[in-house]
Amino acid sequence: MPTYSQTKTQILDEIIPFGNSSILDTAVSRAIIAAQKYHEGLNKWWFTEDTTAITTSSGQSLYTLSSNIIQIYSLAYNEASAKYYPVYKPFKFIEEQRITNITGIPRYYSIFRERLDLYPTPGRSATVSISFHSKIPDPPGSASGSTTTRWLQEGLDLIKSRAKILVFENTIRDFEQGQTLRQQELEFIESLTTLNESRVMTGVTIKSL
């Protein structure tokens, strides 16, 4: 499980012949974080899936969600040993439907400003189970970072290839090498696709670049 610092060192060792080490050090630090954000928004991988649960209260319709939720795959309302699946609706729809003091088992939900809105308002304590596409925390900004992330554990080749693309094209200004690395990145994506389709809970087909 490579750490942020180890990943940075590996990238620097591979590109140091192409430029000034002090300049590249800062560029690689930024590129690793940018690479994670890039692939996080482009594809859904098994290691970016997660689950969470919220306990409802009688008469409360709004619940704060974790900021690491990018997209909800499924949401289940569990009450008295029974499971229900509210349907997603735009926030405006629920606001238009809402009637004061109407409580019960929610039939709809919406997301607005990182808050879950249930309608009708729950009438008792229950558990809301959520499966979602998760934002993995960025690695630390320090070159001495000794922590790791699921991106560095499972998607290391993707992070390294994208980071090197960014450094070669934006710092070294070697676009020919950047294009070569783009092809390498595509090969890494294709090699992970089969494994991903057998593990991802949503059965999402990964998009090629």
PDB file of N, CA, C and O in Angstrom, residues 16 34 37-38 46 72 78-79 84-85 109 119 124-126 131 134-135 144-145 173 175 189-190:
ATOM      1  N   ILE A  16      12.477  12.639 -13.493  1.00  0.00           N
ATOM      2  CA  ILE A  16      13.542  13.580 -13.120  1.00  0.00           C
ATOM      3  C   ILE A  16      14.529  13.882 -14.244  1.00  0.00           C
ATOM      4  O   ILE A  16      15.067  14.994 -14.306  1.00  0.00           O
ATOM      5  N   ALA A  34      -4.638  16.369  -8.378  1.00  0.00           N
ATOM      6  CA  ALA A  34      -5.445  16.647  -9.571  1.00  0.00           C
ATOM      7  C   ALA A  34      -5.807  15.361 -10.301  1.00  0.00           C
ATOM      8  O   ALA A  34      -6.912  15.228 -10.839  1.00  0.00           O
ATOM      9  N   LYS A  37      -8.747  13.690  -8.534  1.00  0.00           N
ATOM     10  CA  LYS A  37      -9.992  14.395  -8.830  1.00  0.00           C
ATOM     11  C   LYS A  37     -10.467  14.094 -10.247  1.00  0.00           C
ATOM     12  O   LYS A  37     -11.664  13.943 -10.496  1.00  0.00           O
ATOM     13  N   TYR A  38      -9.521  13.986 -11.181  1.00  0.00           N
ATOM     14  CA  TYR A  38      -9.871  13.715 -12.574  1.00  0.00           C
ATOM     15  C   TYR A  38     -10.557  12.364 -12.709  1.00  0.00           C
ATOM     16  O   TYR A  38     -11.648  12.257 -13.277  1.00  0.00           O
ATOM     17  N   TRP A  46     -15.004   0.196  -8.120  1.00  0.00           N
ATOM     18  CA  TRP A  46     -15.453  -0.505  -6.921  1.00  0.00           C
ATOM     19  C   TRP A  46     -14.889   0.109  -5.642  1.00  0.00           C
ATOM     20  O   TRP A  46     -15.530   0.070  -4.593  1.00  0.00           O
ATOM     21  N   ILE A  72     -25.816   9.115  -5.317  1.00  0.00           N
ATOM     22  CA  ILE A  72     -26.490   8.035  -4.608  1.00  0.00           C
ATOM     23  C   ILE A  72     -26.923   6.959  -5.600  1.00  0.00           C
ATOM     24  O   ILE A  72     -27.563   7.251  -6.613  1.00  0.00           O
ATOM     25  N   ASN A  78     -35.914   1.817   6.164  1.00  0.00           N
ATOM     26  CA  ASN A  78     -36.176   0.607   6.948  1.00  0.00           C
ATOM     27  C   ASN A  78     -36.950   0.949   8.220  1.00  0.00           C
ATOM     28  O   ASN A  78     -36.432   1.625   9.105  1.00  0.00           O
ATOM     29  N   GLU A  79     -38.177   0.456   8.280  1.00  0.00           N
ATOM     30  CA  GLU A  79     -39.032   0.751   9.438  1.00  0.00           C
ATOM     31  C   GLU A  79     -39.796  -0.495   9.857  1.00  0.00           C
ATOM     32  O   GLU A  79     -40.428  -1.163   9.036  1.00  0.00           O
ATOM     33  N   TYR A  84     -38.564  -0.091   2.452  1.00  0.00           N
ATOM     34  CA  TYR A  84     -39.223   0.673   1.399  1.00  0.00           C
ATOM     35  C   TYR A  84     -38.161   1.443   0.610  1.00  0.00           C
ATOM     36  O   TYR A  84     -37.104   1.780   1.132  1.00  0.00           O
ATOM     37  N   TYR A  85     -38.494   1.728  -0.653  1.00  0.00           N
ATOM     38  CA  TYR A  85     -37.535   2.415  -1.519  1.00  0.00           C
ATOM     39  C   TYR A  85     -38.147   3.707  -2.059  1.00  0.00           C
ATOM     40  O   TYR A  85     -38.816   3.704  -3.095  1.00  0.00           O
ATOM     41  N   TYR A 109     -37.716  11.240  -2.163  1.00  0.00           N
ATOM     42  CA  TYR A 109     -36.610  11.951  -1.517  1.00  0.00           C
ATOM     43  C   TYR A 109     -35.940  12.858  -2.534  1.00  0.00           C
ATOM     44  O   TYR A 109     -36.026  12.648  -3.747  1.00  0.00           O
ATOM     45  N   TYR A 119     -40.114  12.847   1.942  1.00  0.00           N
ATOM     46  CA  TYR A 119     -41.535  13.205   1.893  1.00  0.00           C
ATOM     47  C   TYR A 119     -42.384  11.959   1.618  1.00  0.00           C
ATOM     48  O   TYR A 119     -42.064  11.206   0.694  1.00  0.00           O
ATOM     49  N   ARG A 124     -41.838   8.281  12.563  1.00  0.00           N
ATOM     50  CA  ARG A 124     -41.226   7.560  13.675  1.00  0.00           C
ATOM     51  C   ARG A 124     -39.734   7.357  13.376  1.00  0.00           C
ATOM     52  O   ARG A 124     -39.273   7.658  12.284  1.00  0.00           O
ATOM     53  N   SER A 125     -39.041   6.839  14.352  1.00  0.00           N
ATOM     54  CA  SER A 125     -37.621   6.558  14.151  1.00  0.00           C
ATOM     55  C   SER A 125     -37.448   5.381  13.199  1.00  0.00           C
ATOM     56  O   SER A 125     -38.131   4.356  13.330  1.00  0.00           O
ATOM     57  N   ALA A 126     -36.556   5.540  12.243  1.00  0.00           N
ATOM     58  CA  ALA A 126     -36.285   4.482  11.267  1.00  0.00           C
ATOM     59  C   ALA A 126     -34.849   4.666  10.782  1.00  0.00           C
ATOM     60  O   ALA A 126     -34.168   5.621  11.140  1.00  0.00           O
ATOM     61  N   SER A 131     -26.441   3.659  -0.412  1.00  0.00           N
ATOM     62  CA  SER A 131     -25.263   3.201  -1.148  1.00  0.00           C
ATOM     63  C   SER A 131     -24.903   4.305  -2.127  1.00  0.00           C
ATOM     64  O   SER A 131     -25.773   4.848  -2.810  1.00  0.00           O
ATOM     65  N   SER A 134     -18.492   7.475  -3.728  1.00  0.00           N
ATOM     66  CA  SER A 134     -17.854   8.284  -2.695  1.00  0.00           C
ATOM     67  C   SER A 134     -16.672   9.094  -3.216  1.00  0.00           C
ATOM     68  O   SER A 134     -15.910   8.641  -4.070  1.00  0.00           O
ATOM     69  N   LYS A 135     -16.540  10.294  -2.665  1.00  0.00           N
ATOM     70  CA  LYS A 135     -15.342  11.094  -2.882  1.00  0.00           C
ATOM     71  C   LYS A 135     -14.297  10.631  -1.867  1.00  0.00           C
ATOM     72  O   LYS A 135     -14.520  10.716  -0.665  1.00  0.00           O
ATOM     73  N   SER A 144       5.951  14.822   2.838  1.00  0.00           N
ATOM     74  CA  SER A 144       6.277  13.793   3.826  1.00  0.00           C
ATOM     75  C   SER A 144       5.048  12.977   4.208  1.00  0.00           C
ATOM     76  O   SER A 144       5.066  12.231   5.183  1.00  0.00           O
ATOM     77  N   GLY A 145       3.977  13.158   3.439  1.00  0.00           N
ATOM     78  CA  GLY A 145       2.733  12.471   3.780  1.00  0.00           C
ATOM     79  C   GLY A 145       2.911  10.967   3.882  1.00  0.00           C
ATOM     80  O   GLY A 145       3.344  10.307   2.944  1.00  0.00           O
ATOM     81  N   ARG A 173       6.265  20.908 -20.505  1.00  0.00           N
ATOM     82  CA  ARG A 173       5.802  21.315 -21.838  1.00  0.00           C
ATOM     83  C   ARG A 173       6.289  20.367 -22.927  1.00  0.00           C
ATOM     84  O   ARG A 173       6.616  20.768 -24.043  1.00  0.00           O
ATOM     85  N   PHE A 175       4.719  17.837 -24.985  1.00  0.00           N
ATOM     86  CA  PHE A 175       3.414  17.313 -25.361  1.00  0.00           C
ATOM     87  C   PHE A 175       3.507  15.952 -26.041  1.00  0.00           C
ATOM     88  O   PHE A 175       2.563  15.159 -25.985  1.00  0.00           O
ATOM     89  N   ILE A 189      -6.638   1.812 -17.858  1.00  0.00           N
ATOM     90  CA  ILE A 189      -8.087   1.831 -17.669  1.00  0.00           C
ATOM     91  C   ILE A 189      -8.712   0.552 -18.207  1.00  0.00           C
ATOM     92  O   ILE A 189      -9.555  -0.083 -17.563  1.00  0.00           O
ATOM     93  N   GLU A 190      -8.280   0.147 -19.378  1.00  0.00           N
ATOM     94  CA  GLU A 190      -8.837  -1.061 -19.990  1.00  0.00           C
ATOM     95  C   GLU A 190      -8.501  -2.307 -19.175  1.00  0.00           C
ATOM     96  O   GLU A 190      -9.319  -3.228 -19.057  1.00  0.00           O
TER      97      GLU A 190
END
